[in-house]
Amino acid sequence: MSGDTTSWTVKDVLTWTTNRFRELGIDTPRLDAELIIAHVLGRDRVGVYLDLLRPLSPEERARIRAMVARRQKREPMAYILGVKEFYGRSFVVDQRVLIPRPDTETLVECVLERVKPPASVLEVGVGSGAVLITLGLERPGLELHGTDISSGALEITAHNAQQLGAQVHLYAGSLVEPLEGRRFAVVLSNPPYVEEDASLEPELSFEPPEALFAVDRGMAVIRALIDTAPGVLEEGGWLILEVGAGQATETRALLEASPWVDAFIQQDLAGIERVCGARLGA
Ligand code: GLN
């Protein structure tokens, strides 16, 4: 894609970009190329194929080139496109928030199975708001409260809530601290749980480290939530946590001790033990 005067068609750019991404070892080279071109053309992926022989304008080529350059540096597609699908809805994301993962739909389902409106729920570390907003839209009548240590993240949560028509109460601060003195039917979180020296795919380096990493083999924030959630839960209220691969057994052990009862583990769609929870005993 040098600055020459030959006319480049959609097909030329699709082929060039796919090959470039493949050479770099990117997992889904053609899909990523299609999504970038579709975004710039303002069409869906099928639209790209209906337009294969259309020449691209210099402006379109420049915009595609800029997005391709970002992907070549392994920036995640979600940040390049500025959106990510979660539970059938589209959420705005940027580098201030973790990109919602399909695994986290299991967290949503574990909460939906256990909460009946009217009830107040508290999510610790709302990030993009994907989980909390989804809960509210799937169960109208829930009162939604969320905290985050990142005020930049809370701006994105508020934006997504407004776009999707959910009413959320947001608080800046660490863990449950901003809500001390209040009581909730459910406290949930997808906390940072990745071990700090884990060897990771390059895409993760673009995400906020405070949303990903925790000391104590990734267990520090999980432990802190198990310690502090009783202070903001109603009697019989649920604490429900997403955990990393290999952390469920240790987490459940913590939730089998007083004051917790009815500890459970739920697998995600890939068969990984992904969510742990328990109720606050009387
Ligand atoms: N599931 C994410 C990952 O493995 C981590 C999310 C988290 O730490 N809560 O990349």
PDB file of C-alpha atoms and ligand atoms in Angstrom:
ATOM      1  CA  MET A   1       0.000   0.000   0.000  1.00  0.00           C
ATOM      2  CA  SER A   2       2.634   2.560  -0.972  1.00  0.00           C
ATOM      3  CA  GLY A   3       1.656   6.073  -2.002  1.00  0.00           C
ATOM      4  CA  ASP A   4       1.413   5.425  -5.719  1.00  0.00           C
ATOM      5  CA  THR A   5      -1.308   6.372  -8.143  1.00  0.00           C
ATOM      6  CA  THR A   6      -2.542   2.918  -9.154  1.00  0.00           C
ATOM      7  CA  SER A   7      -6.059   2.310  -8.014  1.00  0.00           C
ATOM      8  CA  TRP A   8      -6.376  -0.192  -5.225  1.00  0.00           C
ATOM      9  CA  THR A   9      -9.594  -2.160  -5.013  1.00  0.00           C
ATOM     10  CA  VAL A  10     -11.178  -3.511  -1.853  1.00  0.00           C
ATOM     11  CA  LYS A  11      -9.960  -6.935  -2.948  1.00  0.00           C
ATOM     12  CA  ASP A  12      -6.344  -5.766  -3.337  1.00  0.00           C
ATOM     13  CA  VAL A  13      -6.295  -4.232   0.109  1.00  0.00           C
ATOM     14  CA  LEU A  14      -8.044  -7.222   1.665  1.00  0.00           C
ATOM     15  CA  THR A  15      -5.487  -9.598   0.172  1.00  0.00           C
ATOM     16  CA  TRP A  16      -2.505  -7.427   1.061  1.00  0.00           C
ATOM     17  CA  THR A  17      -3.645  -6.879   4.643  1.00  0.00           C
ATOM     18  CA  THR A  18      -4.570 -10.530   5.229  1.00  0.00           C
ATOM     19  CA  ASN A  19      -1.133 -11.642   4.039  1.00  0.00           C
ATOM     20  CA  ARG A  20       0.619  -9.047   6.173  1.00  0.00           C
ATOM     21  CA  PHE A  21      -1.318 -10.093   9.306  1.00  0.00           C
ATOM     22  CA  ARG A  22      -0.650 -13.760   8.539  1.00  0.00           C
ATOM     23  CA  GLU A  23       3.112 -13.129   8.218  1.00  0.00           C
ATOM     24  CA  LEU A  24       3.059 -11.475  11.636  1.00  0.00           C
ATOM     25  CA  GLY A  25       1.433 -14.508  13.248  1.00  0.00           C
ATOM     26  CA  ILE A  26      -1.877 -12.823  14.037  1.00  0.00           C
ATOM     27  CA  ASP A  27      -4.511 -15.496  14.863  1.00  0.00           C
ATOM     28  CA  THR A  28      -7.365 -14.434  12.590  1.00  0.00           C
ATOM     29  CA  PRO A  29      -5.705 -12.512   9.742  1.00  0.00           C
ATOM     30  CA  ARG A  30      -8.560 -12.486   7.246  1.00  0.00           C
ATOM     31  CA  LEU A  31     -11.254 -11.715   9.805  1.00  0.00           C
ATOM     32  CA  ASP A  32      -9.259  -8.795  11.215  1.00  0.00           C
ATOM     33  CA  ALA A  33      -8.631  -7.424   7.709  1.00  0.00           C
ATOM     34  CA  GLU A  34     -12.322  -7.745   6.845  1.00  0.00           C
ATOM     35  CA  LEU A  35     -13.386  -5.964  10.030  1.00  0.00           C
ATOM     36  CA  ILE A  36     -11.019  -3.032   9.440  1.00  0.00           C
ATOM     37  CA  ILE A  37     -12.127  -2.575   5.827  1.00  0.00           C
ATOM     38  CA  ALA A  38     -15.803  -2.977   6.754  1.00  0.00           C
ATOM     39  CA  HIS A  39     -15.401  -0.340   9.474  1.00  0.00           C
ATOM     40  CA  VAL A  40     -13.880   2.203   7.082  1.00  0.00           C
ATOM     41  CA  LEU A  41     -16.450   1.473   4.366  1.00  0.00           C
ATOM     42  CA  GLY A  42     -19.265   1.749   6.910  1.00  0.00           C
ATOM     43  CA  ARG A  43     -20.549  -1.699   5.951  1.00  0.00           C
ATOM     44  CA  ASP A  44     -20.735  -5.159   7.468  1.00  0.00           C
ATOM     45  CA  ARG A  45     -18.389  -7.988   6.449  1.00  0.00           C
ATOM     46  CA  VAL A  46     -20.757  -9.243   3.759  1.00  0.00           C
ATOM     47  CA  GLY A  47     -20.719  -5.719   2.321  1.00  0.00           C
ATOM     48  CA  VAL A  48     -16.947  -5.987   1.882  1.00  0.00           C
ATOM     49  CA  TYR A  49     -17.438  -8.970  -0.423  1.00  0.00           C
ATOM     50  CA  LEU A  50     -20.193  -7.239  -2.390  1.00  0.00           C
ATOM     51  CA  ASP A  51     -17.756  -4.374  -3.022  1.00  0.00           C
ATOM     52  CA  LEU A  52     -14.599  -6.351  -3.854  1.00  0.00           C
ATOM     53  CA  LEU A  53     -13.909  -4.662  -7.188  1.00  0.00           C
ATOM     54  CA  ARG A  54     -14.611  -1.125  -6.033  1.00  0.00           C
ATOM     55  CA  PRO A  55     -11.565   1.169  -6.050  1.00  0.00           C
ATOM     56  CA  LEU A  56     -10.803   2.787  -2.697  1.00  0.00           C
ATOM     57  CA  SER A  57     -10.423   6.535  -2.399  1.00  0.00           C
ATOM     58  CA  PRO A  58      -7.136   7.910  -1.029  1.00  0.00           C
ATOM     59  CA  GLU A  59      -8.986   8.910   2.164  1.00  0.00           C
ATOM     60  CA  GLU A  60     -10.345   5.388   2.659  1.00  0.00           C
ATOM     61  CA  ARG A  61      -6.919   3.932   2.045  1.00  0.00           C
ATOM     62  CA  ALA A  62      -5.334   6.291   4.551  1.00  0.00           C
ATOM     63  CA  ARG A  63      -7.867   5.358   7.213  1.00  0.00           C
ATOM     64  CA  ILE A  64      -7.407   1.645   6.556  1.00  0.00           C
ATOM     65  CA  ARG A  65      -3.639   2.068   6.632  1.00  0.00           C
ATOM     66  CA  ALA A  66      -3.763   3.750  10.040  1.00  0.00           C
ATOM     67  CA  MET A  67      -5.882   0.943  11.519  1.00  0.00           C
ATOM     68  CA  VAL A  68      -3.716  -1.760   9.936  1.00  0.00           C
ATOM     69  CA  ALA A  69      -0.610  -0.125  11.442  1.00  0.00           C
ATOM     70  CA  ARG A  70      -2.189  -0.354  14.903  1.00  0.00           C
ATOM     71  CA  ARG A  71      -3.060  -4.028  14.429  1.00  0.00           C
ATOM     72  CA  GLN A  72       0.474  -4.741  13.199  1.00  0.00           C
ATOM     73  CA  LYS A  73       1.669  -3.562  16.605  1.00  0.00           C
ATOM     74  CA  ARG A  74      -0.755  -6.154  18.078  1.00  0.00           C
ATOM     75  CA  GLU A  75      -3.234  -3.661  19.474  1.00  0.00           C
ATOM     76  CA  PRO A  76      -6.472  -5.637  20.081  1.00  0.00           C
ATOM     77  CA  MET A  77      -9.173  -5.315  17.412  1.00  0.00           C
ATOM     78  CA  ALA A  78     -11.689  -4.131  20.024  1.00  0.00           C
ATOM     79  CA  TYR A  79      -9.653  -0.986  20.735  1.00  0.00           C
ATOM     80  CA  ILE A  80      -9.033  -0.338  17.038  1.00  0.00           C
ATOM     81  CA  LEU A  81     -12.742  -0.624  16.231  1.00  0.00           C
ATOM     82  CA  GLY A  82     -13.728   1.042  19.512  1.00  0.00           C
ATOM     83  CA  VAL A  83     -16.444  -1.510  20.290  1.00  0.00           C
ATOM     84  CA  LYS A  84     -16.863  -5.061  21.579  1.00  0.00           C
ATOM     85  CA  GLU A  85     -19.918  -7.321  21.570  1.00  0.00           C
ATOM     86  CA  PHE A  86     -20.981  -8.821  24.885  1.00  0.00           C
ATOM     87  CA  TYR A  87     -24.155 -10.818  25.541  1.00  0.00           C
ATOM     88  CA  GLY A  88     -25.584  -9.662  22.210  1.00  0.00           C
ATOM     89  CA  ARG A  89     -25.001  -5.948  22.749  1.00  0.00           C
ATOM     90  CA  SER A  90     -22.298  -3.564  21.589  1.00  0.00           C
ATOM     91  CA  PHE A  91     -20.136  -1.788  24.198  1.00  0.00           C
ATOM     92  CA  VAL A  92     -17.773   1.103  23.563  1.00  0.00           C
ATOM     93  CA  VAL A  93     -14.234   0.288  24.765  1.00  0.00           C
ATOM     94  CA  ASP A  94     -10.853   1.993  24.795  1.00  0.00           C
ATOM     95  CA  GLN A  95      -7.559   1.430  26.561  1.00  0.00           C
ATOM     96  CA  ARG A  96      -9.023   2.627  29.875  1.00  0.00           C
ATOM     97  CA  VAL A  97     -11.056  -0.586  30.222  1.00  0.00           C
ATOM     98  CA  LEU A  98     -10.559  -4.334  29.956  1.00  0.00           C
ATOM     99  CA  ILE A  99     -12.078  -5.783  26.779  1.00  0.00           C
ATOM    100  CA  PRO A 100     -15.118  -7.880  27.738  1.00  0.00           C
ATOM    101  CA  ARG A 101     -14.457 -11.617  27.172  1.00  0.00           C
ATOM    102  CA  PRO A 102     -17.007 -14.261  26.156  1.00  0.00           C
ATOM    103  CA  ASP A 103     -15.954 -16.246  29.290  1.00  0.00           C
ATOM    104  CA  THR A 104     -17.454 -13.503  31.404  1.00  0.00           C
ATOM    105  CA  GLU A 105     -20.944 -14.264  30.099  1.00  0.00           C
ATOM    106  CA  THR A 106     -20.767 -17.177  32.576  1.00  0.00           C
ATOM    107  CA  LEU A 107     -20.486 -14.629  35.415  1.00  0.00           C
ATOM    108  CA  VAL A 108     -23.608 -12.880  34.110  1.00  0.00           C
ATOM    109  CA  GLU A 109     -25.511 -16.159  33.964  1.00  0.00           C
ATOM    110  CA  CYS A 110     -24.509 -17.171  37.499  1.00  0.00           C
ATOM    111  CA  VAL A 111     -25.885 -13.878  38.797  1.00  0.00           C
ATOM    112  CA  LEU A 112     -29.085 -14.036  36.712  1.00  0.00           C
ATOM    113  CA  GLU A 113     -29.818 -17.500  38.120  1.00  0.00           C
ATOM    114  CA  ARG A 114     -29.579 -16.248  41.696  1.00  0.00           C
ATOM    115  CA  VAL A 115     -31.100 -12.779  41.797  1.00  0.00           C
ATOM    116  CA  LYS A 116     -34.774 -11.815  41.597  1.00  0.00           C
ATOM    117  CA  PRO A 117     -35.831  -8.192  41.181  1.00  0.00           C
ATOM    118  CA  PRO A 118     -36.453  -6.029  43.034  1.00  0.00           C
ATOM    119  CA  ALA A 119     -32.931  -6.220  44.462  1.00  0.00           C
ATOM    120  CA  SER A 120     -29.760  -4.142  44.601  1.00  0.00           C
ATOM    121  CA  VAL A 121     -26.579  -5.497  43.090  1.00  0.00           C
ATOM    122  CA  LEU A 122     -23.044  -4.181  43.440  1.00  0.00           C
ATOM    123  CA  GLU A 123     -20.326  -4.865  40.892  1.00  0.00           C
ATOM    124  CA  VAL A 124     -16.755  -4.182  41.996  1.00  0.00           C
ATOM    125  CA  GLY A 125     -14.574  -3.063  39.084  1.00  0.00           C
ATOM    126  CA  VAL A 126     -17.210  -2.271  36.458  1.00  0.00           C
ATOM    127  CA  GLY A 127     -14.763  -1.336  33.676  1.00  0.00           C
ATOM    128  CA  SER A 128     -16.722  -0.942  30.423  1.00  0.00           C
ATOM    129  CA  GLY A 129     -19.928  -1.750  32.322  1.00  0.00           C
ATOM    130  CA  ALA A 130     -20.588  -4.802  30.140  1.00  0.00           C
ATOM    131  CA  VAL A 131     -21.531  -7.060  33.066  1.00  0.00           C
ATOM    132  CA  LEU A 132     -23.538  -4.617  35.192  1.00  0.00           C
ATOM    133  CA  ILE A 133     -25.429  -3.090  32.262  1.00  0.00           C
ATOM    134  CA  THR A 134     -26.239  -6.542  30.863  1.00  0.00           C
ATOM    135  CA  LEU A 135     -27.659  -7.588  34.251  1.00  0.00           C
ATOM    136  CA  GLY A 136     -29.871  -4.516  34.333  1.00  0.00           C
ATOM    137  CA  LEU A 137     -31.127  -4.967  30.779  1.00  0.00           C
ATOM    138  CA  GLU A 138     -31.779  -8.680  31.250  1.00  0.00           C
ATOM    139  CA  ARG A 139     -33.556  -8.169  34.592  1.00  0.00           C
ATOM    140  CA  PRO A 140     -35.408  -4.860  34.663  1.00  0.00           C
ATOM    141  CA  GLY A 141     -36.093  -3.913  38.271  1.00  0.00           C
ATOM    142  CA  LEU A 142     -32.566  -4.541  39.530  1.00  0.00           C
ATOM    143  CA  GLU A 143     -30.929  -1.544  41.145  1.00  0.00           C
ATOM    144  CA  LEU A 144     -27.419  -1.318  39.685  1.00  0.00           C
ATOM    145  CA  HIS A 145     -24.391  -0.063  41.619  1.00  0.00           C
ATOM    146  CA  GLY A 146     -20.797  -0.218  40.421  1.00  0.00           C
ATOM    147  CA  THR A 147     -17.370   0.803  41.663  1.00  0.00           C
ATOM    148  CA  ASP A 148     -14.032   1.185  39.930  1.00  0.00           C
ATOM    149  CA  ILE A 149     -10.646   2.512  41.026  1.00  0.00           C
ATOM    150  CA  SER A 150     -10.267   4.076  37.575  1.00  0.00           C
ATOM    151  CA  SER A 151     -12.267   7.253  36.977  1.00  0.00           C
ATOM    152  CA  GLY A 152     -11.460   6.892  33.269  1.00  0.00           C
ATOM    153  CA  ALA A 153     -13.185   3.499  33.298  1.00  0.00           C
ATOM    154  CA  LEU A 154     -16.228   4.993  35.019  1.00  0.00           C
ATOM    155  CA  GLU A 155     -16.580   7.518  32.178  1.00  0.00           C
ATOM    156  CA  ILE A 156     -16.875   4.611  29.744  1.00  0.00           C
ATOM    157  CA  THR A 157     -19.339   2.760  32.000  1.00  0.00           C
ATOM    158  CA  ALA A 158     -21.521   5.859  32.173  1.00  0.00           C
ATOM    159  CA  HIS A 159     -21.372   6.324  28.409  1.00  0.00           C
ATOM    160  CA  ASN A 160     -22.354   2.700  27.726  1.00  0.00           C
ATOM    161  CA  ALA A 161     -25.154   2.813  30.293  1.00  0.00           C
ATOM    162  CA  GLN A 162     -26.579   5.899  28.665  1.00  0.00           C
ATOM    163  CA  GLN A 163     -26.278   4.502  25.123  1.00  0.00           C
ATOM    164  CA  LEU A 164     -27.928   1.218  26.078  1.00  0.00           C
ATOM    165  CA  GLY A 165     -30.597   2.704  28.327  1.00  0.00           C
ATOM    166  CA  ALA A 166     -29.546   1.322  31.718  1.00  0.00           C
ATOM    167  CA  GLN A 167     -29.609   3.339  34.927  1.00  0.00           C
ATOM    168  CA  VAL A 168     -26.449   2.814  36.979  1.00  0.00           C
ATOM    169  CA  HIS A 169     -25.035   4.332  40.161  1.00  0.00           C
ATOM    170  CA  LEU A 170     -21.261   4.654  39.907  1.00  0.00           C
ATOM    171  CA  TYR A 171     -18.645   5.293  42.599  1.00  0.00           C
ATOM    172  CA  ALA A 172     -14.883   5.813  42.313  1.00  0.00           C
ATOM    173  CA  GLY A 173     -12.861   3.895  44.863  1.00  0.00           C
ATOM    174  CA  SER A 174     -11.203   0.661  45.856  1.00  0.00           C
ATOM    175  CA  LEU A 175     -13.195  -2.587  46.139  1.00  0.00           C
ATOM    176  CA  VAL A 176     -16.363  -2.147  48.262  1.00  0.00           C
ATOM    177  CA  GLU A 177     -15.054   0.897  50.173  1.00  0.00           C
ATOM    178  CA  PRO A 178     -17.312   3.509  48.511  1.00  0.00           C
ATOM    179  CA  LEU A 179     -20.414   1.529  49.551  1.00  0.00           C
ATOM    180  CA  GLU A 180     -19.553   0.821  53.183  1.00  0.00           C
ATOM    181  CA  GLY A 181     -22.712   0.978  55.277  1.00  0.00           C
ATOM    182  CA  ARG A 182     -24.960  -0.189  52.389  1.00  0.00           C
ATOM    183  CA  ARG A 183     -26.254  -3.771  51.942  1.00  0.00           C
ATOM    184  CA  PHE A 184     -26.721  -5.638  48.638  1.00  0.00           C
ATOM    185  CA  ALA A 185     -28.414  -8.873  47.573  1.00  0.00           C
ATOM    186  CA  VAL A 186     -25.466  -9.675  45.306  1.00  0.00           C
ATOM    187  CA  VAL A 187     -21.860  -8.494  45.179  1.00  0.00           C
ATOM    188  CA  LEU A 188     -20.110  -9.603  42.007  1.00  0.00           C
ATOM    189  CA  SER A 189     -16.781  -9.003  40.351  1.00  0.00           C
ATOM    190  CA  ASN A 190     -14.493  -9.991  37.520  1.00  0.00           C
ATOM    191  CA  PRO A 191     -11.400  -8.916  39.440  1.00  0.00           C
ATOM    192  CA  PRO A 192      -7.815  -8.779  38.210  1.00  0.00           C
ATOM    193  CA  TYR A 193      -6.555 -12.338  38.663  1.00  0.00           C
ATOM    194  CA  VAL A 194      -3.693 -12.848  36.192  1.00  0.00           C
ATOM    195  CA  GLU A 195      -0.394 -13.813  37.791  1.00  0.00           C
ATOM    196  CA  GLU A 196       2.033 -10.926  37.380  1.00  0.00           C
ATOM    197  CA  ASP A 197       4.929 -12.739  35.733  1.00  0.00           C
ATOM    198  CA  ALA A 198       2.759 -14.910  33.501  1.00  0.00           C
ATOM    199  CA  SER A 199       3.918 -15.083  29.866  1.00  0.00           C
ATOM    200  CA  LEU A 200       1.183 -13.423  27.905  1.00  0.00           C
ATOM    201  CA  GLU A 201       0.068 -12.720  24.392  1.00  0.00           C
ATOM    202  CA  PRO A 202       1.214  -9.290  23.121  1.00  0.00           C
ATOM    203  CA  GLU A 203      -2.371  -7.969  22.898  1.00  0.00           C
ATOM    204  CA  LEU A 204      -2.700  -7.987  26.708  1.00  0.00           C
ATOM    205  CA  SER A 205      -0.037  -5.284  27.060  1.00  0.00           C
ATOM    206  CA  PHE A 206      -2.574  -2.763  25.686  1.00  0.00           C
ATOM    207  CA  GLU A 207      -5.110  -3.422  28.453  1.00  0.00           C
ATOM    208  CA  PRO A 208      -5.062  -1.592  31.815  1.00  0.00           C
ATOM    209  CA  PRO A 209      -2.708  -3.598  34.065  1.00  0.00           C
ATOM    210  CA  GLU A 210      -4.788  -2.796  37.153  1.00  0.00           C
ATOM    211  CA  ALA A 211      -7.693  -4.661  35.532  1.00  0.00           C
ATOM    212  CA  LEU A 212      -5.596  -7.756  34.786  1.00  0.00           C
ATOM    213  CA  PHE A 213      -2.862  -8.417  37.318  1.00  0.00           C
ATOM    214  CA  ALA A 214      -2.845  -9.312  40.992  1.00  0.00           C
ATOM    215  CA  VAL A 215      -0.074 -10.425  43.332  1.00  0.00           C
ATOM    216  CA  ASP A 216      -0.196 -13.657  45.348  1.00  0.00           C
ATOM    217  CA  ARG A 217      -0.375 -15.796  42.142  1.00  0.00           C
ATOM    218  CA  GLY A 218      -3.301 -13.688  40.954  1.00  0.00           C
ATOM    219  CA  MET A 219      -5.304 -14.374  44.153  1.00  0.00           C
ATOM    220  CA  ALA A 220      -4.802 -11.090  46.058  1.00  0.00           C
ATOM    221  CA  VAL A 221      -7.937  -9.262  44.917  1.00  0.00           C
ATOM    222  CA  ILE A 222     -10.099 -12.394  45.037  1.00  0.00           C
ATOM    223  CA  ARG A 223      -9.028 -12.828  48.672  1.00  0.00           C
ATOM    224  CA  ALA A 224      -9.624  -9.159  49.475  1.00  0.00           C
ATOM    225  CA  LEU A 225     -13.156  -9.386  48.082  1.00  0.00           C
ATOM    226  CA  ILE A 226     -13.930 -12.529  50.084  1.00  0.00           C
ATOM    227  CA  ASP A 227     -12.689 -10.696  53.206  1.00  0.00           C
ATOM    228  CA  THR A 228     -14.592  -7.443  52.663  1.00  0.00           C
ATOM    229  CA  ALA A 229     -17.840  -8.431  50.896  1.00  0.00           C
ATOM    230  CA  PRO A 230     -19.574  -9.562  54.137  1.00  0.00           C
ATOM    231  CA  GLY A 231     -19.561  -5.886  55.175  1.00  0.00           C
ATOM    232  CA  VAL A 232     -21.833  -4.912  52.258  1.00  0.00           C
ATOM    233  CA  LEU A 233     -24.001  -8.038  51.813  1.00  0.00           C
ATOM    234  CA  GLU A 234     -27.493  -8.691  53.125  1.00  0.00           C
ATOM    235  CA  GLU A 235     -27.911 -11.852  55.167  1.00  0.00           C
ATOM    236  CA  GLY A 236     -28.193 -14.677  52.626  1.00  0.00           C
ATOM    237  CA  GLY A 237     -26.778 -12.417  49.890  1.00  0.00           C
ATOM    238  CA  TRP A 238     -24.466 -13.856  47.234  1.00  0.00           C
ATOM    239  CA  LEU A 239     -20.831 -13.094  46.489  1.00  0.00           C
ATOM    240  CA  ILE A 240     -20.133 -14.199  42.902  1.00  0.00           C
ATOM    241  CA  LEU A 241     -16.630 -13.970  41.404  1.00  0.00           C
ATOM    242  CA  GLU A 242     -15.006 -14.751  38.085  1.00  0.00           C
ATOM    243  CA  VAL A 243     -11.660 -16.492  38.649  1.00  0.00           C
ATOM    244  CA  GLY A 244      -8.757 -17.564  36.440  1.00  0.00           C
ATOM    245  CA  ALA A 245      -8.068 -21.074  35.151  1.00  0.00           C
ATOM    246  CA  GLY A 246      -6.784 -23.117  38.105  1.00  0.00           C
ATOM    247  CA  GLN A 247      -7.984 -20.712  40.823  1.00  0.00           C
ATOM    248  CA  ALA A 248     -11.463 -22.151  41.467  1.00  0.00           C
ATOM    249  CA  THR A 249     -10.534 -24.858  43.961  1.00  0.00           C
ATOM    250  CA  GLU A 250      -8.571 -22.453  46.140  1.00  0.00           C
ATOM    251  CA  THR A 251     -11.341 -19.863  45.910  1.00  0.00           C
ATOM    252  CA  ARG A 252     -14.037 -22.354  46.832  1.00  0.00           C
ATOM    253  CA  ALA A 253     -12.000 -23.474  49.841  1.00  0.00           C
ATOM    254  CA  LEU A 254     -12.066 -19.872  51.088  1.00  0.00           C
ATOM    255  CA  LEU A 255     -15.840 -19.770  50.512  1.00  0.00           C
ATOM    256  CA  GLU A 256     -16.436 -22.998  52.432  1.00  0.00           C
ATOM    257  CA  ALA A 257     -15.337 -21.333  55.679  1.00  0.00           C
ATOM    258  CA  SER A 258     -17.545 -19.199  57.935  1.00  0.00           C
ATOM    259  CA  PRO A 259     -19.395 -16.853  57.315  1.00  0.00           C
ATOM    260  CA  TRP A 260     -20.057 -18.429  53.888  1.00  0.00           C
ATOM    261  CA  VAL A 261     -22.523 -21.195  52.939  1.00  0.00           C
ATOM    262  CA  ASP A 262     -23.637 -22.907  49.697  1.00  0.00           C
ATOM    263  CA  ALA A 263     -20.303 -22.452  47.883  1.00  0.00           C
ATOM    264  CA  PHE A 264     -20.407 -23.328  44.167  1.00  0.00           C
ATOM    265  CA  ILE A 265     -18.175 -23.507  41.093  1.00  0.00           C
ATOM    266  CA  GLN A 266     -19.469 -23.000  37.529  1.00  0.00           C
ATOM    267  CA  GLN A 267     -17.598 -23.909  34.344  1.00  0.00           C
ATOM    268  CA  ASP A 268     -17.514 -21.632  31.303  1.00  0.00           C
ATOM    269  CA  LEU A 269     -18.381 -22.786  27.764  1.00  0.00           C
ATOM    270  CA  ALA A 270     -14.793 -23.985  27.287  1.00  0.00           C
ATOM    271  CA  GLY A 271     -15.167 -26.258  30.340  1.00  0.00           C
ATOM    272  CA  ILE A 272     -12.881 -24.143  32.549  1.00  0.00           C
ATOM    273  CA  GLU A 273     -13.947 -23.618  36.173  1.00  0.00           C
ATOM    274  CA  ARG A 274     -14.606 -19.911  35.778  1.00  0.00           C
ATOM    275  CA  VAL A 275     -17.020 -18.630  38.437  1.00  0.00           C
ATOM    276  CA  CYS A 276     -17.122 -19.233  42.199  1.00  0.00           C
ATOM    277  CA  GLY A 277     -19.657 -18.003  44.691  1.00  0.00           C
ATOM    278  CA  ALA A 278     -21.290 -18.457  48.070  1.00  0.00           C
ATOM    279  CA  ARG A 279     -24.002 -16.938  50.273  1.00  0.00           C
ATOM    280  CA  LEU A 280     -23.478 -15.020  53.475  1.00  0.00           C
ATOM    281  CA  GLY A 281     -24.765 -17.314  56.233  1.00  0.00           C
ATOM    282  CA  ALA A 282     -27.076 -16.111  58.975  1.00  0.00           C
TER     283      ALA A 282
HETATM  284  N1  GLN B   1      -9.836 -13.388  31.418  1.00  0.00           N
HETATM  285  C1  GLN B   1      -8.821 -12.401  31.217  1.00  0.00           C
HETATM  286  C2  GLN B   1      -7.620 -13.007  30.548  1.00  0.00           C
HETATM  287  O1  GLN B   1      -7.249 -14.111  30.833  1.00  0.00           O
HETATM  288  C3  GLN B   1      -8.394 -11.800  32.535  1.00  0.00           C
HETATM  289  C4  GLN B   1      -9.454 -11.002  33.130  1.00  0.00           C
HETATM  290  C5  GLN B   1      -9.193 -10.718  34.564  1.00  0.00           C
HETATM  291  O2  GLN B   1      -8.069 -10.669  35.048  1.00  0.00           O
HETATM  292  N2  GLN B   1     -10.233 -10.512  35.259  1.00  0.00           N
HETATM  293  O3  GLN B   1      -7.033 -12.385  29.709  1.00  0.00           O
END
